[in-house]
Amino acid sequence: MKDLLRTADLSRADVELLLATAADFAKDPLRADTALSNRTVAIYMTKPSTRTRLASETAVAHLGGTPIFIRGDDLQLGRGETISDTAKIISQFASALIVRTHKQSDVDELGSASSIPVINALTDDDHPTQLLADWLTIRETFGSDIAGRKFSYFGDGNNMSHAWLIMGAIMGAHVVAATPEGAWAPDEGVVKVAREIARDSGATIEIVHDPRAAAQGASVLYTDVWMSMGDPESQRVEKTRVLAPFSVNEELMNLATKDGIFMHCLPAHRGEEVTAEVIDGPRSVIWREALHRRTTIQALLFHLINGDIKGRG
Ligand code: CP
Ligand code: NVA
């Protein structure tokens, strides 16, 4: 597999390899510090980023390479150059392209027109690199035996909810998305793919609309912002009203297992999708989770460039 365009591209074996390598990089970030010597990695983002950008640039540096950060309107793309021509040019200079933008189809097109690995660093539909860091955090916390454990996401049925369901399916986990019904439920096509993957992996996929049911006996309570990058401001009032019952608070945390943790991809809005008490409390693992963005992206770059990622086929 040349690219990581969507979470569903990864096989269980790929994820296991990436998590193992990321754990090695956590012990010694410089263990492959000549892998990208004298080479560059382009990082093109049309949306803001704190973690993904810093993690990616640092990961490239730790592999001995140089990141080239390109802001949305810096390229000639904005003046009508095609995605395909842009991809060919970036492929002539860089060894990989990390891209964050709105449309999944634009990332797919960059992937097919490039000769170098293209990594999806968030689209409106998906966020695969975040899930690698999340599962490294889950693995570190609970080990590899996750039988009987439940992993629940709360809130907007957005890109994070999609990636959460798909990665849970790949990992053979019991994953839950607790979202409102209707406009802010996860995409039905994504749920279908998660269920297809689950048939082979033994995962259980549950979509529920009752936050208490999702929290009951869960080992992870996960949430994300209610307003994603690009969501129209006109939706804010309605989304705030409909999503309010899914806010992760102490009451929901008390329904989790004794060893249950709180996770969030960040950025967070305290008082909206999570209370300050929970996110800044003893069961929150957000800082460790954010730190894992670096080593998981480092592992991904390392193995994609080496051609070690086989994909789900
Ligand atoms: N979690 C995440 O992707 O953070 P940034 O938007 O800051 O990159
Ligand atoms: N759903 C959020 C995730 C940010 C990491 C967004 O797309 O803005």
mmCIF file of C-alpha atoms and ligand atoms in Angstrom:
data_model
loop_
_atom_site.group_PDB
_atom_site.id
_atom_site.type_symbol
_atom_site.label_atom_id
_atom_site.label_comp_id
_atom_site.label_asym_id
_atom_site.label_seq_id
_atom_site.Cartn_x
_atom_site.Cartn_y
_atom_site.Cartn_z
ATOM 1 C CA MET A 1 0.000 0.000 0.000
ATOM 2 C CA LYS A 2 1.518 3.326 -1.104
ATOM 3 C CA ASP A 3 -0.693 5.771 0.830
ATOM 4 C CA LEU A 4 -2.762 6.054 3.992
ATOM 5 C CA LEU A 5 -5.849 7.776 2.579
ATOM 6 C CA ARG A 6 -8.461 6.456 5.013
ATOM 7 C CA THR A 7 -8.574 4.499 8.268
ATOM 8 C CA ALA A 8 -10.309 1.576 6.547
ATOM 9 C CA ASP A 9 -7.215 1.018 4.339
ATOM 10 C CA LEU A 10 -5.285 -0.454 7.273
ATOM 11 C CA SER A 11 -5.236 -4.141 8.216
ATOM 12 C CA ARG A 12 -4.941 -5.338 11.785
ATOM 13 C CA ALA A 13 -1.371 -6.476 11.002
ATOM 14 C CA ASP A 14 -0.488 -2.986 9.710
ATOM 15 C CA VAL A 15 -1.805 -1.374 12.890
ATOM 16 C CA GLU A 16 0.088 -3.840 15.074
ATOM 17 C CA LEU A 17 3.323 -3.104 13.175
ATOM 18 C CA LEU A 18 2.790 0.661 13.447
ATOM 19 C CA LEU A 19 1.984 0.530 17.174
ATOM 20 C CA ALA A 20 5.054 -1.617 17.880
ATOM 21 C CA THR A 21 7.340 0.718 15.929
ATOM 22 C CA ALA A 22 5.768 3.784 17.539
ATOM 23 C CA ALA A 23 6.430 2.293 20.971
ATOM 24 C CA ASP A 24 10.082 1.783 19.935
ATOM 25 C CA PHE A 25 10.300 5.393 18.736
ATOM 26 C CA ALA A 26 8.870 6.517 22.077
ATOM 27 C CA LYS A 27 11.845 4.847 23.814
ATOM 28 C CA ASP A 28 14.382 6.185 21.331
ATOM 29 C CA PRO A 29 13.104 8.830 18.894
ATOM 30 C CA LEU A 30 16.410 8.831 17.002
ATOM 31 C CA ARG A 31 16.681 5.072 16.365
ATOM 32 C CA ALA A 32 16.120 5.653 12.599
ATOM 33 C CA ASP A 33 17.583 9.121 12.306
ATOM 34 C CA THR A 34 19.060 8.582 8.854
ATOM 35 C CA ALA A 35 15.903 7.094 7.272
ATOM 36 C CA LEU A 36 15.077 10.420 5.596
ATOM 37 C CA SER A 37 18.575 11.950 5.416
ATOM 38 C CA ASN A 38 18.774 14.653 2.779
ATOM 39 C CA ARG A 39 15.117 14.149 1.932
ATOM 40 C CA THR A 40 12.018 16.290 2.443
ATOM 41 C CA VAL A 41 8.405 15.643 3.412
ATOM 42 C CA ALA A 42 5.734 18.099 2.255
ATOM 43 C CA ILE A 43 2.995 18.935 4.758
ATOM 44 C CA TYR A 44 0.089 20.677 3.035
ATOM 45 C CA MET A 45 -2.769 21.954 5.195
ATOM 46 C CA THR A 46 -5.814 23.975 4.180
ATOM 47 C CA LYS A 47 -7.203 23.797 7.748
ATOM 48 C CA PRO A 48 -5.570 24.830 11.045
ATOM 49 C CA SER A 49 -3.584 22.322 13.103
ATOM 50 C CA THR A 50 -1.624 22.370 16.330
ATOM 51 C CA ARG A 51 -0.861 18.721 17.157
ATOM 52 C CA THR A 52 -0.771 17.139 13.706
ATOM 53 C CA ARG A 53 1.512 19.802 12.296
ATOM 54 C CA LEU A 54 3.930 19.797 15.247
ATOM 55 C CA ALA A 55 3.904 16.000 15.447
ATOM 56 C CA SER A 56 4.526 15.625 11.712
ATOM 57 C CA GLU A 57 7.329 18.188 11.503
ATOM 58 C CA THR A 58 9.034 16.714 14.572
ATOM 59 C CA ALA A 59 8.599 13.149 13.274
ATOM 60 C CA VAL A 60 10.277 14.085 9.973
ATOM 61 C CA ALA A 61 13.156 15.764 11.860
ATOM 62 C CA HIS A 62 13.621 12.660 14.023
ATOM 63 C CA LEU A 63 13.906 10.547 10.854
ATOM 64 C CA GLY A 64 16.683 12.868 9.653
ATOM 65 C CA GLY A 65 14.565 14.649 7.038
ATOM 66 C CA THR A 66 13.359 18.213 6.511
ATOM 67 C CA PRO A 67 9.648 19.078 6.614
ATOM 68 C CA ILE A 68 8.318 21.612 4.114
ATOM 69 C CA PHE A 69 5.150 23.152 5.506
ATOM 70 C CA ILE A 70 2.750 24.519 2.881
ATOM 71 C CA ARG A 71 -0.253 26.542 3.966
ATOM 72 C CA GLY A 72 -3.555 26.192 2.075
ATOM 73 C CA ASP A 73 -3.287 29.226 -0.185
ATOM 74 C CA ASP A 74 0.470 28.996 -0.808
ATOM 75 C CA LEU A 75 0.207 26.640 -3.783
ATOM 76 C CA GLN A 76 -0.804 27.475 -7.339
ATOM 77 C CA LEU A 77 -3.755 25.126 -6.722
ATOM 78 C CA GLY A 78 -5.704 28.188 -5.615
ATOM 79 C CA ARG A 79 -5.028 29.760 -9.047
ATOM 80 C CA GLY A 80 -6.367 26.836 -11.014
ATOM 81 C CA GLU A 81 -3.438 24.410 -11.254
ATOM 82 C CA THR A 82 -4.887 20.915 -11.085
ATOM 83 C CA ILE A 83 -4.554 18.542 -8.147
ATOM 84 C CA SER A 84 -2.981 16.033 -10.495
ATOM 85 C CA ASP A 85 -0.268 18.432 -11.754
ATOM 86 C CA THR A 86 0.392 19.559 -8.170
ATOM 87 C CA ALA A 87 0.780 15.940 -7.058
ATOM 88 C CA LYS A 88 3.287 15.232 -9.827
ATOM 89 C CA ILE A 89 5.392 18.257 -8.872
ATOM 90 C CA ILE A 90 5.375 17.473 -5.139
ATOM 91 C CA SER A 91 6.411 13.891 -6.028
ATOM 92 C CA GLN A 92 9.469 15.231 -7.887
ATOM 93 C CA PHE A 93 10.791 16.921 -4.766
ATOM 94 C CA ALA A 94 9.445 15.366 -1.583
ATOM 95 C CA SER A 95 9.582 11.767 -0.311
ATOM 96 C CA ALA A 96 6.074 11.875 1.160
ATOM 97 C CA LEU A 97 3.082 14.208 1.361
ATOM 98 C CA ILE A 98 1.039 14.722 4.518
ATOM 99 C CA VAL A 99 -2.222 16.493 3.723
ATOM 100 C CA ARG A 100 -5.060 18.012 5.731
ATOM 101 C CA THR A 101 -8.035 19.392 3.820
ATOM 102 C CA HIS A 102 -11.833 19.276 3.499
ATOM 103 C CA LYS A 103 -12.717 16.829 0.735
ATOM 104 C CA GLN A 104 -11.734 13.183 1.002
ATOM 105 C CA SER A 105 -11.888 13.008 -2.802
ATOM 106 C CA ASP A 106 -9.097 15.622 -3.053
ATOM 107 C CA VAL A 107 -6.859 13.476 -0.827
ATOM 108 C CA ASP A 108 -7.737 10.404 -2.903
ATOM 109 C CA GLU A 109 -6.811 12.293 -6.087
ATOM 110 C CA LEU A 110 -3.512 13.448 -4.596
ATOM 111 C CA GLY A 111 -2.835 9.805 -3.707
ATOM 112 C CA SER A 112 -3.522 8.460 -7.171
ATOM 113 C CA ALA A 113 -1.588 11.212 -8.979
ATOM 114 C CA SER A 114 1.484 11.059 -6.703
ATOM 115 C CA SER A 115 4.337 8.603 -6.926
ATOM 116 C CA ILE A 116 5.173 9.178 -3.241
ATOM 117 C CA PRO A 117 3.225 8.098 -0.129
ATOM 118 C CA VAL A 118 0.305 10.414 0.694
ATOM 119 C CA ILE A 119 -0.983 10.492 4.271
ATOM 120 C CA ASN A 120 -4.422 11.793 5.238
ATOM 121 C CA ALA A 121 -3.888 14.164 8.168
ATOM 122 C CA LEU A 122 -7.666 14.824 8.531
ATOM 123 C CA THR A 123 -10.500 15.364 6.090
ATOM 124 C CA ASP A 124 -14.157 16.166 6.697
ATOM 125 C CA ASP A 125 -14.725 12.380 6.707
ATOM 126 C CA ASP A 126 -11.800 10.755 8.486
ATOM 127 C CA HIS A 127 -8.722 11.167 10.709
ATOM 128 C CA PRO A 128 -6.610 7.995 10.454
ATOM 129 C CA THR A 129 -3.376 9.242 12.062
ATOM 130 C CA GLN A 130 -5.257 10.324 15.200
ATOM 131 C CA LEU A 131 -6.557 6.800 15.669
ATOM 132 C CA LEU A 132 -3.042 5.353 15.640
ATOM 133 C CA ALA A 133 -2.156 7.581 18.605
ATOM 134 C CA ASP A 134 -5.455 6.707 20.275
ATOM 135 C CA TRP A 135 -4.855 2.976 19.960
ATOM 136 C CA LEU A 136 -1.284 3.298 21.202
ATOM 137 C CA THR A 137 -2.780 4.990 24.273
ATOM 138 C CA ILE A 138 -5.425 2.261 24.641
ATOM 139 C CA ARG A 139 -2.794 -0.480 24.225
ATOM 140 C CA GLU A 140 -0.534 1.123 26.850
ATOM 141 C CA THR A 141 -3.440 1.458 29.278
ATOM 142 C CA PHE A 142 -5.223 -1.884 28.892
ATOM 143 C CA GLY A 143 -2.716 -4.181 27.125
ATOM 144 C CA SER A 144 -3.640 -6.244 24.072
ATOM 145 C CA ASP A 145 -6.382 -8.341 25.682
ATOM 146 C CA ILE A 146 -9.429 -6.143 25.199
ATOM 147 C CA ALA A 147 -12.044 -8.908 25.328
ATOM 148 C CA GLY A 148 -15.060 -7.728 27.304
ATOM 149 C CA ARG A 149 -14.039 -4.072 27.091
ATOM 150 C CA LYS A 150 -16.226 -1.396 25.560
ATOM 151 C CA PHE A 151 -14.918 1.759 23.861
ATOM 152 C CA SER A 152 -17.473 4.553 23.565
ATOM 153 C CA TYR A 153 -17.458 7.785 21.570
ATOM 154 C CA PHE A 154 -19.874 10.601 22.468
ATOM 155 C CA GLY A 155 -21.164 13.541 20.457
ATOM 156 C CA ASP A 156 -21.069 14.607 16.837
ATOM 157 C CA GLY A 157 -21.148 11.858 14.199
ATOM 158 C CA ASN A 158 -18.188 13.536 12.475
ATOM 159 C CA ASN A 159 -14.798 12.514 11.041
ATOM 160 C CA MET A 160 -13.588 11.395 14.504
ATOM 161 C CA SER A 161 -16.639 9.229 15.108
ATOM 162 C CA HIS A 162 -16.042 7.578 11.721
ATOM 163 C CA ALA A 163 -12.370 6.890 12.394
ATOM 164 C CA TRP A 164 -13.249 5.631 15.890
ATOM 165 C CA LEU A 165 -15.748 3.082 14.534
ATOM 166 C CA ILE A 166 -13.525 1.906 11.682
ATOM 167 C CA MET A 167 -10.381 1.496 13.789
ATOM 168 C CA GLY A 168 -12.365 -0.271 16.510
ATOM 169 C CA ALA A 169 -13.690 -2.640 13.839
ATOM 170 C CA ILE A 170 -10.167 -3.346 12.564
ATOM 171 C CA MET A 171 -8.954 -4.025 16.114
ATOM 172 C CA GLY A 172 -11.784 -6.467 16.885
ATOM 173 C CA ALA A 173 -13.111 -4.215 19.639
ATOM 174 C CA HIS A 174 -16.566 -3.494 21.033
ATOM 175 C CA VAL A 175 -16.976 0.090 19.831
ATOM 176 C CA VAL A 176 -19.908 2.365 20.425
ATOM 177 C CA ALA A 177 -20.888 5.733 18.977
ATOM 178 C CA ALA A 178 -23.425 7.618 21.085
ATOM 179 C CA THR A 179 -24.734 10.413 18.860
ATOM 180 C CA PRO A 180 -28.008 12.200 18.183
ATOM 181 C CA GLU A 181 -30.291 10.671 15.573
ATOM 182 C CA GLY A 182 -30.552 12.305 12.169
ATOM 183 C CA ALA A 183 -28.212 14.953 10.784
ATOM 184 C CA TRP A 184 -25.450 14.435 13.357
ATOM 185 C CA ALA A 185 -25.321 10.661 13.413
ATOM 186 C CA PRO A 186 -22.298 8.947 11.786
ATOM 187 C CA ASP A 187 -22.483 8.470 8.008
ATOM 188 C CA GLU A 188 -24.409 5.299 7.160
ATOM 189 C CA GLY A 189 -21.858 4.247 4.548
ATOM 190 C CA VAL A 190 -19.102 4.396 7.169
ATOM 191 C CA VAL A 191 -21.156 2.349 9.646
ATOM 192 C CA LYS A 192 -21.708 -0.236 6.890
ATOM 193 C CA VAL A 193 -17.950 -0.484 6.231
ATOM 194 C CA ALA A 194 -17.295 -0.808 9.993
ATOM 195 C CA ARG A 195 -19.831 -3.669 10.173
ATOM 196 C CA GLU A 196 -18.229 -5.393 7.156
ATOM 197 C CA ILE A 197 -14.788 -5.200 8.759
ATOM 198 C CA ALA A 198 -16.292 -6.380 12.064
ATOM 199 C CA ARG A 199 -17.620 -9.561 10.426
ATOM 200 C CA ASP A 200 -14.015 -10.723 9.904
ATOM 201 C CA SER A 201 -12.402 -9.214 12.996
ATOM 202 C CA GLY A 202 -15.029 -10.217 15.567
ATOM 203 C CA ALA A 203 -15.658 -6.585 16.528
ATOM 204 C CA THR A 204 -19.033 -5.329 17.755
ATOM 205 C CA ILE A 205 -20.282 -2.021 16.329
ATOM 206 C CA GLU A 206 -23.043 -0.238 18.220
ATOM 207 C CA ILE A 207 -24.718 3.043 17.289
ATOM 208 C CA VAL A 208 -26.804 4.322 20.193
ATOM 209 C CA HIS A 209 -28.610 7.530 21.049
ATOM 210 C CA ASP A 210 -28.560 7.148 24.833
ATOM 211 C CA PRO A 211 -25.306 8.474 26.342
ATOM 212 C CA ARG A 212 -25.843 6.655 29.650
ATOM 213 C CA ALA A 213 -26.159 3.298 27.896
ATOM 214 C CA ALA A 214 -22.903 4.024 26.020
ATOM 215 C CA ALA A 215 -21.061 4.993 29.224
ATOM 216 C CA GLN A 216 -22.300 2.024 31.254
ATOM 217 C CA GLY A 217 -19.370 -0.357 31.707
ATOM 218 C CA ALA A 218 -17.167 1.439 29.140
ATOM 219 C CA SER A 219 -13.378 1.410 29.467
ATOM 220 C CA VAL A 220 -12.966 4.534 27.328
ATOM 221 C CA LEU A 221 -15.188 7.592 27.071
ATOM 222 C CA TYR A 222 -14.052 9.563 24.000
ATOM 223 C CA THR A 223 -15.348 12.839 22.635
ATOM 224 C CA ASP A 224 -14.579 15.549 20.095
ATOM 225 C CA VAL A 225 -15.633 19.145 19.426
ATOM 226 C CA TRP A 226 -19.210 19.841 18.420
ATOM 227 C CA MET A 227 -18.211 22.320 15.714
ATOM 228 C CA SER A 228 -15.612 20.851 13.377
ATOM 229 C CA MET A 229 -13.390 22.884 11.083
ATOM 230 C CA GLY A 230 -15.556 23.938 8.153
ATOM 231 C CA ASP A 231 -18.926 23.389 9.884
ATOM 232 C CA PRO A 232 -21.166 26.369 9.048
ATOM 233 C CA GLU A 233 -21.620 28.835 11.919
ATOM 234 C CA SER A 234 -25.358 28.704 11.217
ATOM 235 C CA GLN A 235 -25.404 25.182 12.759
ATOM 236 C CA ARG A 236 -23.908 26.216 16.104
ATOM 237 C CA VAL A 237 -27.093 26.921 18.071
ATOM 238 C CA GLU A 238 -28.906 23.791 16.913
ATOM 239 C CA LYS A 239 -25.850 21.553 17.329
ATOM 240 C CA THR A 240 -25.230 22.869 20.845
ATOM 241 C CA ARG A 241 -28.807 22.072 21.798
ATOM 242 C CA VAL A 242 -28.911 18.599 20.255
ATOM 243 C CA LEU A 243 -25.436 17.545 21.406
ATOM 244 C CA ALA A 244 -25.727 18.831 25.003
ATOM 245 C CA PRO A 245 -26.904 15.465 26.442
ATOM 246 C CA PHE A 246 -23.750 13.830 25.029
ATOM 247 C CA SER A 247 -21.366 16.086 26.942
ATOM 248 C CA VAL A 248 -18.960 13.905 28.947
ATOM 249 C CA ASN A 249 -19.330 14.820 32.622
ATOM 250 C CA GLU A 250 -18.638 13.180 35.998
ATOM 251 C CA GLU A 251 -22.022 11.495 35.949
ATOM 252 C CA LEU A 252 -21.161 9.661 32.724
ATOM 253 C CA MET A 253 -17.599 8.919 33.920
ATOM 254 C CA ASN A 254 -19.051 7.289 37.027
ATOM 255 C CA LEU A 255 -20.772 4.717 34.803
ATOM 256 C CA ALA A 256 -17.415 3.638 33.290
ATOM 257 C CA THR A 257 -15.365 0.697 34.559
ATOM 258 C CA LYS A 258 -13.225 1.402 37.652
ATOM 259 C CA ASP A 259 -10.148 1.662 35.411
ATOM 260 C CA GLY A 260 -12.029 3.604 32.702
ATOM 261 C CA ILE A 261 -10.279 6.568 31.050
ATOM 262 C CA PHE A 262 -11.299 9.759 29.262
ATOM 263 C CA MET A 263 -9.864 10.484 25.802
ATOM 264 C CA HIS A 264 -10.144 13.445 23.405
ATOM 265 C CA CYS A 265 -8.287 14.122 20.153
ATOM 266 C CA LEU A 266 -8.145 17.869 21.061
ATOM 267 C CA PRO A 267 -8.619 20.766 20.609
ATOM 268 C CA ALA A 268 -11.200 20.725 23.431
ATOM 269 C CA HIS A 269 -13.934 23.131 24.435
ATOM 270 C CA ARG A 270 -14.403 22.801 28.185
ATOM 271 C CA GLY A 271 -18.029 23.243 29.144
ATOM 272 C CA GLU A 272 -19.225 21.960 25.759
ATOM 273 C CA GLU A 273 -18.386 18.367 24.737
ATOM 274 C CA VAL A 274 -16.612 17.734 28.069
ATOM 275 C CA THR A 275 -16.566 19.333 31.506
ATOM 276 C CA ALA A 276 -13.324 20.814 32.855
ATOM 277 C CA GLU A 277 -13.631 18.443 35.812
ATOM 278 C CA VAL A 278 -13.393 15.402 33.523
ATOM 279 C CA ILE A 279 -10.811 16.562 30.981
ATOM 280 C CA ASP A 280 -8.512 17.968 33.680
ATOM 281 C CA GLY A 281 -9.289 15.149 36.116
ATOM 282 C CA PRO A 282 -7.315 12.028 37.104
ATOM 283 C CA ARG A 283 -8.890 9.715 34.520
ATOM 284 C CA SER A 284 -8.035 11.915 31.558
ATOM 285 C CA VAL A 285 -5.128 10.707 29.361
ATOM 286 C CA ILE A 286 -5.220 13.579 26.855
ATOM 287 C CA TRP A 287 -1.583 14.675 27.178
ATOM 288 C CA ARG A 288 -0.201 11.174 26.679
ATOM 289 C CA GLU A 289 -2.607 10.685 23.781
ATOM 290 C CA ALA A 290 -1.445 13.935 22.119
ATOM 291 C CA LEU A 291 2.221 13.052 22.620
ATOM 292 C CA HIS A 292 1.657 9.747 20.821
ATOM 293 C CA ARG A 293 0.806 11.694 17.660
ATOM 294 C CA ARG A 294 4.546 12.171 17.061
ATOM 295 C CA THR A 295 5.746 8.595 17.333
ATOM 296 C CA THR A 296 2.768 7.140 15.449
ATOM 297 C CA ILE A 297 3.283 9.542 12.526
ATOM 298 C CA GLN A 298 7.010 8.773 12.677
ATOM 299 C CA ALA A 299 6.235 5.039 12.472
ATOM 300 C CA LEU A 300 3.775 5.603 9.628
ATOM 301 C CA LEU A 301 6.262 7.621 7.558
ATOM 302 C CA PHE A 302 8.995 5.079 8.235
ATOM 303 C CA HIS A 303 6.955 2.043 7.189
ATOM 304 C CA LEU A 304 5.089 3.621 4.250
ATOM 305 C CA ILE A 305 8.365 4.823 2.737
ATOM 306 C CA ASN A 306 9.876 1.346 3.289
ATOM 307 C CA GLY A 307 6.848 -0.267 1.620
ATOM 308 C CA ASP A 308 6.016 -2.325 4.724
ATOM 309 C CA ILE A 309 2.283 -1.453 4.932
ATOM 310 C CA LYS A 310 0.234 -4.068 3.097
ATOM 311 C CA GLY A 311 -3.286 -2.686 3.578
ATOM 312 C CA ARG A 312 -6.569 -4.510 4.009
ATOM 313 C CA GLY A 313 -6.593 -5.407 0.314
HETATM 314 N N1 CP B 1 -6.059 16.137 17.116
HETATM 315 C C1 CP B 1 -5.660 16.933 16.106
HETATM 316 O O1 CP B 1 -5.669 16.551 14.934
HETATM 317 O O2 CP B 1 -5.210 18.157 16.503
HETATM 318 P P1 CP B 1 -4.830 19.370 15.539
HETATM 319 O O3 CP B 1 -6.095 19.770 14.811
HETATM 320 O O4 CP B 1 -4.297 20.427 16.433
HETATM 321 O O5 CP B 1 -3.794 18.877 14.558
HETATM 322 N N1 NVA B 2 -13.727 16.964 14.280
HETATM 323 C C1 NVA B 2 -12.635 17.891 14.452
HETATM 324 C C2 NVA B 2 -11.364 17.170 14.758
HETATM 325 C C3 NVA B 2 -10.186 18.039 15.039
HETATM 326 C C4 NVA B 2 -8.939 17.251 15.299
HETATM 327 C C5 NVA B 2 -12.514 18.748 13.194
HETATM 328 O O1 NVA B 2 -12.570 18.174 12.078
HETATM 329 O O2 NVA B 2 -12.353 19.953 13.295
#
